[in-house]
Amino acid sequence: QYLAPIFTLLFATIWLKEKIRWLQWFCIVIALSGVFVIGIGKSAFENNGISHTSSLYTWIIIGVVSAIFSGLAYVSVVKLKNTEHPLHVVIAFPMISLPFMFVWTCFDFVLPKGVEWLYVLLLGIFTQIAQVFMTKAFMFGDVAIVSPFQYLGSIYAIFVGTFLFNEILPFSSFIGIFLILSGVLLNIVVKHYNQKRTHA
């Protein structure tokens, strides 16, 4: 799924004719490598180096397909910035996904109990807020700058896991965090420098 920013930029160069310099691609690859370092290190740490390859390729294919469709969705959001209000786009996401998810949950539905209703409610509220801000960022920001910020989600997940669920982090997670932050921040610096050169 973390390939989504890569596909977003690919589709932006093709569909939106965005000019993304090779140095920005390099920064994004740095951030992406950080995600892989976290994922591989955490997997090896939890499974003591044992690899479960039986279903691995299935999940990889599903993840890549998901990333491709996410990239198309984000570029579509950018394309709609001159014709649609951000809230219209945010509402469109659940309106399209609800019928599919309704059918899916019919086969594996679990009714929340007690405090779980509160968690479901908070999940819905925070998701809507995040969708609004993300939509606005893609509509009014620069795709090459906004896309890599999605990698910060893995860092938030690490901190949530550590402080809320008492997960123990391998050292590789800190290397991954450093790579993600370096890639995202370098991308912003490169873009800012290129803009200054263009205006000069």
PDB file of N, CA, C and O in Angstrom, residues 110-146:
ATOM      1  N   VAL A 110     -18.984  -8.815  12.575  1.00  0.00           N
ATOM      2  CA  VAL A 110     -18.883  -8.943  14.031  1.00  0.00           C
ATOM      3  C   VAL A 110     -19.468  -7.680  14.648  1.00  0.00           C
ATOM      4  O   VAL A 110     -19.003  -6.575  14.351  1.00  0.00           O
ATOM      5  N   LEU A 111     -20.481  -7.820  15.476  1.00  0.00           N
ATOM      6  CA  LEU A 111     -21.132  -6.670  16.102  1.00  0.00           C
ATOM      7  C   LEU A 111     -20.256  -6.128  17.225  1.00  0.00           C
ATOM      8  O   LEU A 111     -19.826  -6.899  18.095  1.00  0.00           O
ATOM      9  N   PRO A 112     -19.958  -4.818  17.227  1.00  0.00           N
ATOM     10  CA  PRO A 112     -19.166  -4.241  18.326  1.00  0.00           C
ATOM     11  C   PRO A 112     -19.882  -4.402  19.673  1.00  0.00           C
ATOM     12  O   PRO A 112     -21.114  -4.447  19.725  1.00  0.00           O
ATOM     13  N   LYS A 113     -19.096  -4.476  20.737  1.00  0.00           N
ATOM     14  CA  LYS A 113     -19.658  -4.634  22.079  1.00  0.00           C
ATOM     15  C   LYS A 113     -19.103  -3.571  23.011  1.00  0.00           C
ATOM     16  O   LYS A 113     -17.908  -3.281  22.982  1.00  0.00           O
ATOM     17  N   GLY A 114     -19.973  -3.009  23.844  1.00  0.00           N
ATOM     18  CA  GLY A 114     -19.553  -2.075  24.882  1.00  0.00           C
ATOM     19  C   GLY A 114     -18.772  -0.892  24.359  1.00  0.00           C
ATOM     20  O   GLY A 114     -19.224  -0.150  23.469  1.00  0.00           O
ATOM     21  N   VAL A 115     -17.550  -0.731  24.888  1.00  0.00           N
ATOM     22  CA  VAL A 115     -16.709   0.418  24.555  1.00  0.00           C
ATOM     23  C   VAL A 115     -16.258   0.388  23.091  1.00  0.00           C
ATOM     24  O   VAL A 115     -15.812   1.413  22.558  1.00  0.00           O
ATOM     25  N   GLU A 116     -16.382  -0.770  22.432  1.00  0.00           N
ATOM     26  CA  GLU A 116     -15.991  -0.869  21.024  1.00  0.00           C
ATOM     27  C   GLU A 116     -16.820   0.061  20.145  1.00  0.00           C
ATOM     28  O   GLU A 116     -16.341   0.535  19.119  1.00  0.00           O
ATOM     29  N   TRP A 117     -18.064   0.346  20.559  1.00  0.00           N
ATOM     30  CA  TRP A 117     -18.904   1.304  19.812  1.00  0.00           C
ATOM     31  C   TRP A 117     -18.253   2.686  19.805  1.00  0.00           C
ATOM     32  O   TRP A 117     -18.292   3.395  18.798  1.00  0.00           O
ATOM     33  N   LEU A 118     -17.671   3.070  20.938  1.00  0.00           N
ATOM     34  CA  LEU A 118     -16.975   4.358  21.029  1.00  0.00           C
ATOM     35  C   LEU A 118     -15.781   4.383  20.085  1.00  0.00           C
ATOM     36  O   LEU A 118     -15.541   5.375  19.393  1.00  0.00           O
ATOM     37  N   TYR A 119     -15.016   3.270  20.052  1.00  0.00           N
ATOM     38  CA  TYR A 119     -13.852   3.189  19.169  1.00  0.00           C
ATOM     39  C   TYR A 119     -14.263   3.279  17.698  1.00  0.00           C
ATOM     40  O   TYR A 119     -13.594   3.936  16.901  1.00  0.00           O
ATOM     41  N   VAL A 120     -15.365   2.628  17.357  1.00  0.00           N
ATOM     42  CA  VAL A 120     -15.863   2.680  15.975  1.00  0.00           C
ATOM     43  C   VAL A 120     -16.275   4.109  15.616  1.00  0.00           C
ATOM     44  O   VAL A 120     -15.991   4.604  14.522  1.00  0.00           O
ATOM     45  N   LEU A 121     -16.951   4.771  16.552  1.00  0.00           N
ATOM     46  CA  LEU A 121     -17.370   6.163  16.341  1.00  0.00           C
ATOM     47  C   LEU A 121     -16.154   7.073  16.152  1.00  0.00           C
ATOM     48  O   LEU A 121     -16.121   7.889  15.223  1.00  0.00           O
ATOM     49  N   LEU A 122     -15.153   6.931  17.033  1.00  0.00           N
ATOM     50  CA  LEU A 122     -13.937   7.744  16.923  1.00  0.00           C
ATOM     51  C   LEU A 122     -13.200   7.462  15.616  1.00  0.00           C
ATOM     52  O   LEU A 122     -12.679   8.381  14.988  1.00  0.00           O
ATOM     53  N   LEU A 123     -13.178   6.197  15.229  1.00  0.00           N
ATOM     54  CA  LEU A 123     -12.552   5.819  13.957  1.00  0.00           C
ATOM     55  C   LEU A 123     -13.220   6.545  12.794  1.00  0.00           C
ATOM     56  O   LEU A 123     -12.548   7.088  11.908  1.00  0.00           O
ATOM     57  N   GLY A 124     -14.551   6.577  12.801  1.00  0.00           N
ATOM     58  CA  GLY A 124     -15.299   7.265  11.745  1.00  0.00           C
ATOM     59  C   GLY A 124     -15.039   8.763  11.728  1.00  0.00           C
ATOM     60  O   GLY A 124     -14.826   9.357  10.668  1.00  0.00           O
ATOM     61  N   ILE A 125     -15.024   9.368  12.920  1.00  0.00           N
ATOM     62  CA  ILE A 125     -14.812  10.821  13.028  1.00  0.00           C
ATOM     63  C   ILE A 125     -13.413  11.196  12.537  1.00  0.00           C
ATOM     64  O   ILE A 125     -13.239  12.095  11.712  1.00  0.00           O
ATOM     65  N   PHE A 126     -12.395  10.495  13.048  1.00  0.00           N
ATOM     66  CA  PHE A 126     -11.015  10.815  12.678  1.00  0.00           C
ATOM     67  C   PHE A 126     -10.752  10.541  11.199  1.00  0.00           C
ATOM     68  O   PHE A 126     -10.009  11.268  10.544  1.00  0.00           O
ATOM     69  N   THR A 127     -11.384   9.489  10.670  1.00  0.00           N
ATOM     70  CA  THR A 127     -11.220   9.174   9.251  1.00  0.00           C
ATOM     71  C   THR A 127     -11.786  10.294   8.381  1.00  0.00           C
ATOM     72  O   THR A 127     -11.160  10.699   7.398  1.00  0.00           O
ATOM     73  N   GLN A 128     -12.973  10.793   8.752  1.00  0.00           N
ATOM     74  CA  GLN A 128     -13.582  11.878   7.977  1.00  0.00           C
ATOM     75  C   GLN A 128     -12.731  13.146   8.015  1.00  0.00           C
ATOM     76  O   GLN A 128     -12.523  13.803   6.995  1.00  0.00           O
ATOM     77  N   ILE A 129     -12.224  13.474   9.210  1.00  0.00           N
ATOM     78  CA  ILE A 129     -11.360  14.657   9.340  1.00  0.00           C
ATOM     79  C   ILE A 129     -10.103  14.493   8.483  1.00  0.00           C
ATOM     80  O   ILE A 129      -9.704  15.405   7.755  1.00  0.00           O
ATOM     81  N   ALA A 130      -9.495  13.300   8.560  1.00  0.00           N
ATOM     82  CA  ALA A 130      -8.287  13.030   7.769  1.00  0.00           C
ATOM     83  C   ALA A 130      -8.580  13.115   6.276  1.00  0.00           C
ATOM     84  O   ALA A 130      -7.784  13.671   5.511  1.00  0.00           O
ATOM     85  N   GLN A 131      -9.736  12.582   5.853  1.00  0.00           N
ATOM     86  CA  GLN A 131     -10.108  12.616   4.432  1.00  0.00           C
ATOM     87  C   GLN A 131     -10.267  14.046   3.935  1.00  0.00           C
ATOM     88  O   GLN A 131      -9.849  14.379   2.823  1.00  0.00           O
ATOM     89  N   VAL A 132     -10.880  14.887   4.752  1.00  0.00           N
ATOM     90  CA  VAL A 132     -11.089  16.289   4.351  1.00  0.00           C
ATOM     91  C   VAL A 132      -9.746  16.986   4.162  1.00  0.00           C
ATOM     92  O   VAL A 132      -9.498  17.643   3.142  1.00  0.00           O
ATOM     93  N   PHE A 133      -8.852  16.833   5.141  1.00  0.00           N
ATOM     94  CA  PHE A 133      -7.545  17.490   5.052  1.00  0.00           C
ATOM     95  C   PHE A 133      -6.707  16.928   3.910  1.00  0.00           C
ATOM     96  O   PHE A 133      -6.018  17.664   3.207  1.00  0.00           O
ATOM     97  N   MET A 134      -6.759  15.591   3.727  1.00  0.00           N
ATOM     98  CA  MET A 134      -5.995  14.976   2.644  1.00  0.00           C
ATOM     99  C   MET A 134      -6.499  15.450   1.284  1.00  0.00           C
ATOM    100  O   MET A 134      -5.714  15.763   0.388  1.00  0.00           O
ATOM    101  N   THR A 135      -7.822  15.517   1.142  1.00  0.00           N
ATOM    102  CA  THR A 135      -8.416  15.976  -0.124  1.00  0.00           C
ATOM    103  C   THR A 135      -8.013  17.414  -0.425  1.00  0.00           C
ATOM    104  O   THR A 135      -7.637  17.741  -1.553  1.00  0.00           O
ATOM    105  N   LYS A 136      -8.071  18.268   0.590  1.00  0.00           N
ATOM    106  CA  LYS A 136      -7.671  19.666   0.405  1.00  0.00           C
ATOM    107  C   LYS A 136      -6.188  19.766   0.049  1.00  0.00           C
ATOM    108  O   LYS A 136      -5.797  20.580  -0.788  1.00  0.00           O
ATOM    109  N   ALA A 137      -5.365  18.939   0.697  1.00  0.00           N
ATOM    110  CA  ALA A 137      -3.924  18.967   0.416  1.00  0.00           C
ATOM    111  C   ALA A 137      -3.639  18.596  -1.037  1.00  0.00           C
ATOM    112  O   ALA A 137      -2.844  19.260  -1.708  1.00  0.00           O
ATOM    113  N   PHE A 138      -4.311  17.548  -1.535  1.00  0.00           N
ATOM    114  CA  PHE A 138      -4.091  17.135  -2.922  1.00  0.00           C
ATOM    115  C   PHE A 138      -4.686  18.129  -3.918  1.00  0.00           C
ATOM    116  O   PHE A 138      -4.148  18.333  -4.999  1.00  0.00           O
ATOM    117  N   MET A 139      -5.803  18.755  -3.538  1.00  0.00           N
ATOM    118  CA  MET A 139      -6.449  19.699  -4.456  1.00  0.00           C
ATOM    119  C   MET A 139      -5.663  20.997  -4.598  1.00  0.00           C
ATOM    120  O   MET A 139      -5.568  21.554  -5.683  1.00  0.00           O
ATOM    121  N   PHE A 140      -5.131  21.489  -3.478  1.00  0.00           N
ATOM    122  CA  PHE A 140      -4.532  22.822  -3.495  1.00  0.00           C
ATOM    123  C   PHE A 140      -3.019  22.821  -3.286  1.00  0.00           C
ATOM    124  O   PHE A 140      -2.390  23.867  -3.355  1.00  0.00           O
ATOM    125  N   GLY A 141      -2.437  21.638  -3.045  1.00  0.00           N
ATOM    126  CA  GLY A 141      -0.996  21.552  -2.849  1.00  0.00           C
ATOM    127  C   GLY A 141      -0.310  20.973  -4.076  1.00  0.00           C
ATOM    128  O   GLY A 141      -0.922  20.760  -5.117  1.00  0.00           O
ATOM    129  N   ASP A 142       0.963  20.716  -3.927  1.00  0.00           N
ATOM    130  CA  ASP A 142       1.780  20.130  -4.987  1.00  0.00           C
ATOM    131  C   ASP A 142       1.811  18.619  -4.777  1.00  0.00           C
ATOM    132  O   ASP A 142       2.178  18.137  -3.700  1.00  0.00           O
ATOM    133  N   VAL A 143       1.460  17.853  -5.800  1.00  0.00           N
ATOM    134  CA  VAL A 143       1.388  16.395  -5.687  1.00  0.00           C
ATOM    135  C   VAL A 143       2.724  15.815  -5.235  1.00  0.00           C
ATOM    136  O   VAL A 143       2.772  14.918  -4.385  1.00  0.00           O
ATOM    137  N   ALA A 144       3.812  16.315  -5.785  1.00  0.00           N
ATOM    138  CA  ALA A 144       5.147  15.794  -5.461  1.00  0.00           C
ATOM    139  C   ALA A 144       5.525  16.066  -4.012  1.00  0.00           C
ATOM    140  O   ALA A 144       6.348  15.353  -3.439  1.00  0.00           O
ATOM    141  N   ILE A 145       4.941  17.093  -3.403  1.00  0.00           N
ATOM    142  CA  ILE A 145       5.208  17.407  -1.998  1.00  0.00           C
ATOM    143  C   ILE A 145       4.258  16.642  -1.088  1.00  0.00           C
ATOM    144  O   ILE A 145       4.657  16.082  -0.067  1.00  0.00           O
ATOM    145  N   VAL A 146       2.975  16.599  -1.446  1.00  0.00           N
ATOM    146  CA  VAL A 146       1.944  16.006  -0.581  1.00  0.00           C
ATOM    147  C   VAL A 146       2.072  14.483  -0.497  1.00  0.00           C
ATOM    148  O   VAL A 146       1.967  13.909   0.593  1.00  0.00           O
TER     149      VAL A 146
END
